[in-house]
Each structure stands twice: as C-alpha cells, then as structure tokens.
Amino acid sequence: MITVTKTFFPPIEDYQRQLERIWKNRWLTNNGELYKELSQKLQDYLGVNHIIPMTNGTLPLQIALNAFGNGGEIITTPFSYVATTATIVWEKCTPVFVDIHPEYLTIDETKIEAAITDKTTSILATHVYGNPCAVEDIEAIAKKHKLKVIYDAAHCFGVRYNGQSIFNYGDVSTCSFHATKLFHTGEGGALFCQDETTRQKMWYRHNFGHDGPEKYRGLGLNAKMSELQAAMGLSVLPYMDHIMTERQRVCRHYDKHLDFNALNKLKLREGAQWNYSYYPVIFKSESQLLKIKTRLKAQDIFPRRYFYPSLEDLPYIQSLQCPIADYIAKRVLCLPIYDSLSNENLKVITLIINND
Ligand SMILES: *Cc1c(COP(=O)(O)O)cnc(C)c1O
C-alpha cells in the first residue's frame, strides 16, 4: 500500500539511546534536559529567534489567538487544515475568510484590507504546503491597521524566505511536529516569535499561567512538550538532510514525468527555499480528480484530498463563499511523497495519472 505519506522512523537504537538518558535523569516533563537540548538544536538548525516546543501544533495557534485575538474578528484563509479555523472559534473569536490566490494558494493579500473592520484584531494566514504568504505586504497592512500577524506554518519545517527562516516572519509563527509532518516528535509542535516580551507571554500561557511555582501571571493551559516527545525529535533531527534530499528526488520525478497539460501544479513564491513537504496537483475538474483517485485506489495507492472541503463550509461557520478556495479545494489532490517512496512506485503513480 502506498499512502500520501509515511512517517520517518529513525533507527530504534537512536531512540533507545535518548530513552536511556530519560531513565537516568528520572525526569519525564517540565523543561527537562532533552527538551532543552531539542529547543537549542532546533533554534540552531532553523535559525530562528525564539522557539517554544509544545505538545502539538494546534495549541500554539490557540495560545497566540488567546494573546492577540481579544475576542475580535480574525482575518484568515479558507484553504488550510481545520485547526486554523477551529482554534479561532475555540478562542471565541470570529473567522473572516479572505479568498486565496489561484496559483500560490495562500491568502490573497490584495483582498485583506477590504475585510478589515473596527473589530479586526489579527490576521491568521497559512503558508500552505510550505509556500510562503506575501509576508511583506501582509506586514505592511498589519502595521497600517495595528493588527497582529500569526502564521500557521505547520507545513514549513526548514522553509526559508529571502535568506532566513520563514518562522522569523509575523508576530508569531507556529509549526506542527505531528507524525505525518516533515519533522516529527510523534505528536508535537512549536511556537516561534521575534522578541523576549512575546516569548514570555506565550511561555506562561503554555504552562498553566505559572510565573514561578507559587505565582500566576495570567490564564494558561497545558501545552508542554514531554521528554518522550523530545527524545523522538532528537532522534529524527539528524536525518533531516536525508529526508529532504529523498523528498526532492520524489518532487523531481513528478515534475519531470507528469503531464502538465492536464494538471496544474503549485506555484512557489519567488524568494522561497522550499521543503518538499507536499506534492499537490490541481485537476481541470472534480470528476477528473475522482476518476484518477479511483484508479489509484485500485492499485492500492492512496493520495489525499488536502485540503477538502474548503473551511468556509464547516458546519459551525457562517461565511460568504470564497470561489477560488472552493474551486481549488474541489480539484486538488496531494500525491504520495515520503523519503522511502521508490522510483519504481513513482513510475506506477505517474503512469496512472498520465494515462487518461
Ligand atoms: C497539521 C496541521 C495543524 C495541526 O497540527 P497538529 O500538530 O496536528 O496539532 C495545523 N495547521 C495545519 C495547516 C496543519 O497542516
């Protein structure tokens, strides 16, 4: 069976070595030795200002919205994973959808200003498939209207933009280290920010609001990453260059062999150094997509309809339709991509898609 992705498992000896450190320390969570080491290694590897690893990639979004959202309207994209919208609603804010760019598939920055009202507090945009949003324009709009910018950068491990980590953009960026993502800790994630004041605001929120053992600074929840998660992260991190190289091979195969007369592919933003996190293709029609999906399934190949349905259709949302997001969501299919996907299997997949 070929699935859209396969979790990378480091050699078990690597993981055991990390576990032995935990047993020796007799310390399972709360700022442990492995947690601190992973924080430092990720900070160096990614070249980021401040990082707070957390227990998944959804809670950092919620924490940032709790700090910046203020119960107001959040300008956001309908083309993302459900967590982007759900966290807004969970924090008692109102999502205001702005349609996406038809080729970059990120929020259309030229339509943001028309959606701003006196209730708008923040912009929450997704660098979808690791493709950066128009960060300069978004920053200028946010400055002009005194809004905070949060990036759901769940797909962006290792992405660089104009020479630095994409996580260094926005007031806060978040990443997911879920098992299906590029770099993983089983479940896990991180929050990134640019200054110490913001880091403190986010830190206390992720640890029950604690300011030392006997004092509370404000409302918090529990989003701490455990030593067991950090052990997986420390075991996977040394293989990231290998993972990226192999995924690049997969992308090159698709780039070279797929028939792009019948399909469109993602347009990467100029200045982006991408991470090969997904391989989305856009069919001319939904029926075409469904036909190919069925044919692949018959050969035990399972791509995924990321992201479908468009988020403005969620049952707990009232929103105007976003025609471009709707069009793309109905036609986009993410093809299998992972480090161990063989060239033979890639040939089979490409043949099925091309053979119309
Ligand atoms: C995976 C993902 C999340 C959620 O991350 P978890 O680590 O699974 O909580 C949020 N946003 C996007 C765009 C994602 O793909």
CSV table of C-alpha atoms and ligand atoms in Angstrom, one decimal:
chain,number,residue,atom,x,y,z
A,1,MET,CA,0.0,0.0,0.0
A,2,ILE,CA,1.2,3.5,-0.9
A,3,THR,CA,-0.2,6.3,1.2
A,4,VAL,CA,0.1,10.0,0.9
A,5,THR,CA,2.9,10.0,3.4
A,6,LYS,CA,4.8,7.6,5.6
A,7,THR,CA,6.2,8.5,9.0
A,8,PHE,CA,10.0,8.5,9.2
A,9,PHE,CA,11.2,6.1,11.8
A,10,PRO,CA,14.8,6.7,13.0
A,11,PRO,CA,16.9,3.5,13.8
A,12,ILE,CA,15.5,2.2,17.1
A,13,GLU,CA,19.0,2.3,18.7
A,14,ASP,CA,19.0,6.1,18.3
A,15,TYR,CA,15.7,6.4,20.1
A,16,GLN,CA,16.8,3.9,22.8
A,17,ARG,CA,19.9,6.0,23.5
A,18,GLN,CA,17.7,9.0,24.1
A,19,LEU,CA,15.3,7.0,26.3
A,20,GLU,CA,18.3,5.8,28.4
A,21,ARG,CA,19.1,9.5,29.2
A,22,ILE,CA,15.5,9.9,30.4
A,23,TRP,CA,15.7,6.9,32.6
A,24,LYS,CA,19.0,8.1,34.0
A,25,ASN,CA,17.6,11.5,34.8
A,26,ARG,CA,14.3,10.2,36.2
A,27,TRP,CA,12.6,13.2,34.6
A,28,LEU,CA,9.7,13.0,32.2
A,29,THR,CA,8.5,16.5,31.5
A,30,ASN,CA,8.6,20.2,32.6
A,31,ASN,CA,11.7,21.8,30.9
A,32,GLY,CA,13.8,18.6,31.1
A,33,GLU,CA,17.3,18.1,29.7
A,34,LEU,CA,16.1,16.6,26.4
A,35,TYR,CA,13.5,19.3,25.9
A,36,LYS,CA,16.1,22.0,26.4
A,37,GLU,CA,18.6,20.3,24.1
A,38,LEU,CA,15.9,19.9,21.4
A,39,SER,CA,14.9,23.6,21.7
A,40,GLN,CA,18.6,24.6,21.3
A,41,LYS,CA,19.2,22.3,18.4
A,42,LEU,CA,16.1,23.4,16.6
A,43,GLN,CA,16.9,27.0,17.1
A,44,ASP,CA,20.3,26.5,15.6
A,45,TYR,CA,19.1,24.2,12.8
A,46,LEU,CA,16.3,26.5,11.7
A,47,GLY,CA,18.0,29.8,12.5
A,48,VAL,CA,15.1,31.3,14.5
A,49,ASN,CA,14.9,34.0,17.1
A,50,HIS,CA,12.7,32.3,19.8
A,51,ILE,CA,11.2,28.8,19.9
A,52,ILE,CA,8.9,27.2,22.4
A,53,PRO,CA,8.4,23.5,21.5
A,54,MET,CA,4.9,22.3,22.5
A,55,THR,CA,2.9,19.1,22.7
A,56,ASN,CA,1.2,19.6,19.3
A,57,GLY,CA,0.8,22.2,16.5
A,58,THR,CA,-2.7,23.3,17.4
A,59,LEU,CA,-2.2,24.6,20.9
A,60,PRO,CA,0.4,27.2,19.8
A,61,LEU,CA,-2.2,28.6,17.4
A,62,GLN,CA,-4.8,28.7,20.3
A,63,ILE,CA,-2.3,30.4,22.6
A,64,ALA,CA,-1.3,33.1,20.1
A,65,LEU,CA,-5.0,33.8,19.4
A,66,ASN,CA,-5.7,33.9,23.1
A,67,ALA,CA,-2.9,36.5,23.4
A,68,PHE,CA,-3.8,38.6,20.3
A,69,GLY,CA,-7.3,37.8,19.3
A,70,ASN,CA,-9.2,39.6,22.0
A,71,GLY,CA,-12.5,38.0,21.0
A,72,GLY,CA,-12.5,40.0,17.8
A,73,GLU,CA,-12.5,39.2,14.1
A,74,ILE,CA,-9.6,37.3,12.7
A,75,ILE,CA,-8.8,37.6,9.0
A,76,THR,CA,-7.9,34.1,7.8
A,77,THR,CA,-7.7,31.7,4.9
A,78,PRO,CA,-10.4,29.1,3.9
A,79,PHE,CA,-7.7,26.9,2.4
A,80,SER,CA,-5.9,25.2,5.2
A,81,TYR,CA,-6.3,22.4,7.7
A,82,VAL,CA,-9.3,22.6,10.0
A,83,ALA,CA,-7.1,23.5,13.0
A,84,THR,CA,-6.6,27.0,11.6
A,85,THR,CA,-10.3,27.8,11.7
A,86,ALA,CA,-11.2,25.7,14.8
A,87,THR,CA,-8.7,27.5,17.0
A,88,ILE,CA,-10.2,30.8,16.1
A,89,VAL,CA,-13.7,29.6,17.1
A,90,TRP,CA,-12.4,27.8,20.2
A,91,GLU,CA,-10.9,31.2,21.4
A,92,LYS,CA,-14.3,32.9,20.9
A,93,CYS,CA,-13.1,34.9,18.0
A,94,THR,CA,-14.8,35.2,14.6
A,95,PRO,CA,-13.1,33.9,11.5
A,96,VAL,CA,-13.4,36.3,8.5
A,97,PHE,CA,-12.4,34.4,5.3
A,98,VAL,CA,-10.5,36.1,2.6
A,99,ASP,CA,-10.1,34.1,-0.7
A,100,ILE,CA,-6.8,32.7,-1.9
A,101,HIS,CA,-4.5,33.4,-4.7
A,102,PRO,CA,-5.3,30.9,-7.6
A,103,GLU,CA,-1.7,29.9,-8.1
A,104,TYR,CA,0.2,30.4,-4.8
A,105,LEU,CA,-2.9,29.1,-2.9
A,106,THR,CA,-2.1,31.4,0.1
A,107,ILE,CA,-4.4,34.1,1.3
A,108,ASP,CA,-4.8,36.8,-1.4
A,109,GLU,CA,-3.2,39.8,0.3
A,110,THR,CA,-4.8,42.3,-2.1
A,111,LYS,CA,-8.2,41.3,-0.7
A,112,ILE,CA,-7.3,41.6,3.0
A,113,GLU,CA,-7.9,45.4,3.5
A,114,ALA,CA,-11.5,45.2,2.3
A,115,ALA,CA,-12.2,42.7,5.0
A,116,ILE,CA,-10.8,44.8,7.9
A,117,THR,CA,-13.4,46.3,10.3
A,118,ASP,CA,-13.0,48.0,13.6
A,119,LYS,CA,-13.4,44.6,15.3
A,120,THR,CA,-10.4,43.1,13.4
A,121,THR,CA,-7.6,42.2,15.8
A,122,SER,CA,-5.3,39.9,13.9
A,123,ILE,CA,-4.5,38.1,10.7
A,124,LEU,CA,-4.0,34.3,10.8
A,125,ALA,CA,-2.7,33.1,7.5
A,126,THR,CA,-1.3,29.7,6.5
A,127,HIS,CA,1.9,29.1,4.4
A,128,VAL,CA,0.0,26.3,2.7
A,129,TYR,CA,2.2,23.3,1.6
A,130,GLY,CA,5.2,25.3,2.9
A,131,ASN,CA,4.6,28.1,0.2
A,132,PRO,CA,5.2,31.4,1.9
A,133,CYS,CA,2.3,34.0,2.0
A,134,ALA,CA,3.1,37.5,0.7
A,135,VAL,CA,4.7,38.3,4.1
A,136,GLU,CA,5.9,41.8,3.2
A,137,ASP,CA,2.5,43.0,2.0
A,138,ILE,CA,0.8,41.4,5.0
A,139,GLU,CA,3.2,43.1,7.4
A,140,ALA,CA,2.5,46.5,5.8
A,141,ILE,CA,-1.2,46.0,6.1
A,142,ALA,CA,-0.9,44.9,9.7
A,143,LYS,CA,1.2,47.9,10.6
A,144,LYS,CA,-1.2,50.3,9.0
A,145,HIS,CA,-4.2,48.9,10.8
A,146,LYS,CA,-2.4,48.0,14.0
A,147,LEU,CA,-3.1,44.2,13.7
A,148,LYS,CA,-1.1,41.3,14.9
A,149,VAL,CA,0.0,38.6,12.4
A,150,ILE,CA,0.0,34.9,13.2
A,151,TYR,CA,1.3,32.4,10.7
A,152,ASP,CA,0.1,28.8,10.7
A,153,ALA,CA,3.4,27.5,9.4
A,154,ALA,CA,2.6,23.9,10.2
A,155,HIS,CA,4.0,22.8,6.9
A,156,CYS,CA,7.1,24.9,7.0
A,157,PHE,CA,9.9,23.0,8.7
A,158,GLY,CA,13.1,24.1,7.0
A,159,VAL,CA,11.4,26.6,4.7
A,160,ARG,CA,13.4,29.8,4.1
A,161,TYR,CA,12.3,33.0,2.6
A,162,ASN,CA,14.6,35.8,1.4
A,163,GLY,CA,17.6,34.2,3.2
A,164,GLN,CA,16.0,33.4,6.6
A,165,SER,CA,13.7,31.0,8.3
A,166,ILE,CA,10.0,31.6,7.4
A,167,PHE,CA,9.4,31.3,11.1
A,168,ASN,CA,11.0,34.7,11.6
A,169,TYR,CA,8.0,36.4,10.0
A,170,GLY,CA,4.9,37.5,11.8
A,171,ASP,CA,4.4,38.3,15.5
A,172,VAL,CA,4.0,34.6,16.0
A,173,SER,CA,4.6,31.6,13.7
A,174,THR,CA,3.6,28.0,14.6
A,175,CYS,CA,4.7,24.6,13.3
A,176,SER,CA,3.4,21.1,13.7
A,177,PHE,CA,5.7,18.1,14.5
A,178,HIS,CA,2.9,15.6,14.0
A,179,ALA,CA,3.9,12.1,12.7
A,180,THR,CA,2.6,13.0,9.3
A,181,LYS,CA,4.7,16.1,9.0
A,182,LEU,CA,8.2,16.6,7.7
A,183,PHE,CA,10.0,16.7,11.0
A,184,HIS,CA,8.1,15.0,13.8
A,185,THR,CA,8.1,14.1,17.5
A,186,GLY,CA,5.1,11.7,17.2
A,187,GLU,CA,2.7,14.4,18.4
A,188,GLY,CA,4.3,17.8,18.8
A,189,GLY,CA,4.7,21.4,17.5
A,190,ALA,CA,6.3,24.7,18.3
A,191,LEU,CA,5.7,28.4,18.6
A,192,PHE,CA,8.1,30.9,17.2
A,193,CYS,CA,8.3,34.6,18.0
A,194,GLN,CA,10.7,37.5,17.5
A,195,ASP,CA,11.2,39.1,20.9
A,196,GLU,CA,11.6,38.3,24.6
A,197,THR,CA,8.4,40.0,25.7
A,198,THR,CA,6.2,38.0,23.3
A,199,ARG,CA,8.1,34.8,24.3
A,200,GLN,CA,7.2,35.3,27.9
A,201,LYS,CA,3.6,36.0,27.1
A,202,MET,CA,3.4,32.7,25.2
A,203,TRP,CA,5.5,30.7,27.7
A,204,TYR,CA,3.3,31.4,30.7
A,205,ARG,CA,0.2,30.6,28.7
A,206,HIS,CA,1.6,27.2,27.7
A,207,ASN,CA,2.4,26.3,31.3
A,208,PHE,CA,-0.8,27.0,33.2
A,209,GLY,CA,0.0,30.7,33.6
A,210,HIS,CA,2.7,30.0,36.1
A,211,ASP,CA,5.2,32.7,37.0
A,212,GLY,CA,7.3,30.5,39.3
A,213,PRO,CA,5.9,27.7,41.5
A,214,GLU,CA,3.7,29.9,43.7
A,215,LYS,CA,2.6,32.8,41.5
A,216,TYR,CA,0.4,33.1,38.4
A,217,ARG,CA,0.8,35.7,35.8
A,218,GLY,CA,-2.4,35.1,33.9
A,219,LEU,CA,-4.6,32.5,32.3
A,220,GLY,CA,-2.8,29.5,30.9
A,221,LEU,CA,-3.3,25.9,29.8
A,222,ASN,CA,-1.0,22.9,29.4
A,223,ALA,CA,0.8,22.7,26.1
A,224,LYS,CA,4.2,21.4,27.4
A,225,MET,CA,6.3,19.0,25.3
A,226,SER,CA,7.4,16.0,27.3
A,227,GLU,CA,10.8,14.3,27.4
A,228,LEU,CA,9.4,11.3,25.4
A,229,GLN,CA,8.5,13.6,22.6
A,230,ALA,CA,11.8,15.4,22.7
A,231,ALA,CA,13.6,12.0,22.6
A,232,MET,CA,11.9,11.3,19.2
A,233,GLY,CA,12.7,14.8,18.0
A,234,LEU,CA,16.4,14.4,18.9
A,235,SER,CA,16.4,11.0,17.1
A,236,VAL,CA,14.8,12.3,13.9
A,237,LEU,CA,16.6,15.7,13.6
A,238,PRO,CA,20.0,14.2,12.4
A,239,TYR,CA,18.1,12.6,9.4
A,240,MET,CA,16.5,15.8,8.2
A,241,ASP,CA,19.0,16.4,5.4
A,242,HIS,CA,18.5,12.8,4.2
A,243,ILE,CA,14.7,13.2,4.4
A,244,MET,CA,14.8,16.5,2.4
A,245,THR,CA,17.1,15.0,-0.3
A,246,GLU,CA,14.9,12.0,-0.9
A,247,ARG,CA,11.7,14.1,-1.0
A,248,GLN,CA,13.4,16.4,-3.5
A,249,ARG,CA,14.0,13.2,-5.6
A,250,VAL,CA,10.3,12.4,-5.5
A,251,CYS,CA,9.3,16.0,-6.5
A,252,ARG,CA,11.8,16.0,-9.4
A,253,HIS,CA,10.3,12.7,-10.6
A,254,TYR,CA,6.8,14.2,-10.6
A,255,ASP,CA,8.0,17.5,-12.1
A,256,LYS,CA,9.7,15.6,-15.0
A,257,HIS,CA,7.2,12.9,-15.8
A,258,LEU,CA,3.7,14.2,-15.0
A,259,ASP,CA,1.7,15.6,-17.9
A,260,PHE,CA,1.1,19.2,-17.0
A,261,ASN,CA,-1.2,19.8,-20.0
A,262,ALA,CA,-3.9,18.1,-17.9
A,263,LEU,CA,-2.8,19.3,-14.5
A,264,ASN,CA,-1.6,22.4,-12.7
A,265,LYS,CA,1.0,22.5,-10.0
A,266,LEU,CA,1.7,24.7,-7.1
A,267,LYS,CA,3.5,28.0,-8.0
A,268,LEU,CA,6.2,28.6,-5.4
A,269,ARG,CA,6.6,32.2,-4.3
A,270,GLU,CA,9.8,33.9,-5.6
A,271,GLY,CA,12.4,34.0,-2.9
A,272,ALA,CA,11.2,30.9,-1.2
A,273,GLN,CA,13.5,28.0,-0.5
A,274,TRP,CA,11.0,25.2,-0.2
A,275,ASN,CA,11.0,22.0,1.9
A,276,TYR,CA,9.3,19.4,-0.4
A,277,SER,CA,6.6,18.9,2.2
A,278,TYR,CA,3.6,18.1,-0.2
A,279,TYR,CA,3.1,17.5,-3.8
A,280,PRO,CA,-0.3,18.9,-4.7
A,281,VAL,CA,-1.7,18.7,-8.3
A,282,ILE,CA,-4.8,20.6,-9.5
A,283,PHE,CA,-7.1,18.8,-11.9
A,284,LYS,CA,-9.2,20.5,-14.5
A,285,SER,CA,-12.4,19.2,-12.9
A,286,GLU,CA,-13.5,17.4,-9.7
A,287,SER,CA,-14.8,14.5,-11.8
A,288,GLN,CA,-11.4,14.1,-13.3
A,289,LEU,CA,-9.8,14.1,-9.8
A,290,LEU,CA,-12.3,11.4,-8.6
A,291,LYS,CA,-11.6,9.3,-11.7
A,292,ILE,CA,-7.9,9.3,-11.1
A,293,LYS,CA,-8.3,8.8,-7.3
A,294,THR,CA,-10.4,5.6,-8.0
A,295,ARG,CA,-7.8,4.3,-10.4
A,296,LEU,CA,-5.0,4.8,-8.0
A,297,LYS,CA,-7.1,3.2,-5.2
A,298,ALA,CA,-7.5,0.1,-7.4
A,299,GLN,CA,-3.7,-0.2,-7.3
A,300,ASP,CA,-3.6,0.3,-3.5
A,301,ILE,CA,-2.4,3.9,-3.9
A,302,PHE,CA,-4.0,6.5,-1.6
A,303,PRO,CA,-3.4,10.2,-2.2
A,304,ARG,CA,-5.3,12.6,0.0
A,305,ARG,CA,-7.7,15.5,-0.8
A,306,TYR,CA,-5.7,18.1,1.2
A,307,PHE,CA,-7.5,20.5,1.8
A,308,TYR,CA,-11.1,19.5,1.2
A,309,PRO,CA,-13.7,20.7,1.9
A,310,SER,CA,-12.9,24.4,1.9
A,311,LEU,CA,-13.2,25.7,5.5
A,312,GLU,CA,-16.0,28.2,4.9
A,313,ASP,CA,-18.2,25.1,4.6
A,314,LEU,CA,-17.6,23.9,8.1
A,315,PRO,CA,-20.9,23.2,9.9
A,316,TYR,CA,-20.2,25.8,12.7
A,317,ILE,CA,-19.2,28.6,10.3
A,318,GLN,CA,-21.3,31.3,8.7
A,319,SER,CA,-19.4,32.9,5.9
A,320,LEU,CA,-19.6,34.3,2.4
A,321,GLN,CA,-18.3,31.8,-0.2
A,322,CYS,CA,-14.7,32.1,-1.4
A,323,PRO,CA,-15.0,31.0,-5.0
A,324,ILE,CA,-11.3,30.4,-5.7
A,325,ALA,CA,-10.7,28.4,-2.5
A,326,ASP,CA,-13.8,26.4,-3.3
A,327,TYR,CA,-12.6,25.8,-6.9
A,328,ILE,CA,-9.2,24.6,-5.7
A,329,ALA,CA,-10.4,22.5,-2.8
A,330,LYS,CA,-12.6,20.5,-5.2
A,331,ARG,CA,-9.8,19.9,-7.6
A,332,VAL,CA,-6.6,19.5,-5.6
A,333,LEU,CA,-5.0,16.2,-4.8
A,334,CYS,CA,-1.8,15.6,-2.7
A,335,LEU,CA,0.3,12.8,-4.3
A,336,PRO,CA,2.3,10.3,-2.2
A,337,ILE,CA,5.6,11.8,-1.0
A,338,TYR,CA,8.0,10.4,1.5
A,339,ASP,CA,11.7,9.6,1.7
A,340,SER,CA,11.4,5.8,1.0
A,341,LEU,CA,9.0,6.1,-2.0
A,342,SER,CA,10.8,4.2,-4.7
A,343,ASN,CA,11.3,5.3,-8.3
A,344,GLU,CA,9.5,2.1,-9.4
A,345,ASN,CA,6.4,3.1,-7.4
A,346,LEU,CA,6.7,6.7,-8.7
A,347,LYS,CA,6.6,5.4,-12.2
A,348,VAL,CA,3.4,3.5,-11.5
A,349,ILE,CA,1.8,6.5,-10.0
A,350,THR,CA,2.8,8.9,-12.8
A,351,LEU,CA,1.6,6.4,-15.4
A,352,ILE,CA,-1.8,6.0,-13.9
A,353,ILE,CA,-2.2,9.8,-13.7
A,354,ASN,CA,-1.0,10.5,-17.2
A,355,ASN,CA,-2.9,7.6,-18.9
A,356,ASP,CA,-6.1,9.3,-19.4
B,1,LIG,C1,-1.1,19.6,10.9
B,1,LIG,C2,-1.6,21.0,10.9
B,1,LIG,C3,-2.0,21.6,12.0
B,1,LIG,C4,-2.2,20.9,13.4
B,1,LIG,O1,-1.0,20.4,13.9
B,1,LIG,P1,-1.1,19.3,15.0
B,1,LIG,O2,0.4,19.1,15.4
B,1,LIG,O3,-1.6,18.1,14.3
B,1,LIG,O4,-1.9,19.8,16.1
B,1,LIG,C5,-2.4,23.0,12.0
B,1,LIG,N1,-2.4,23.6,10.8
B,1,LIG,C6,-2.1,23.0,9.6
B,1,LIG,C7,-2.1,23.8,8.4
B,1,LIG,C8,-1.7,21.6,9.6
B,1,LIG,O5,-1.4,21.0,8.5
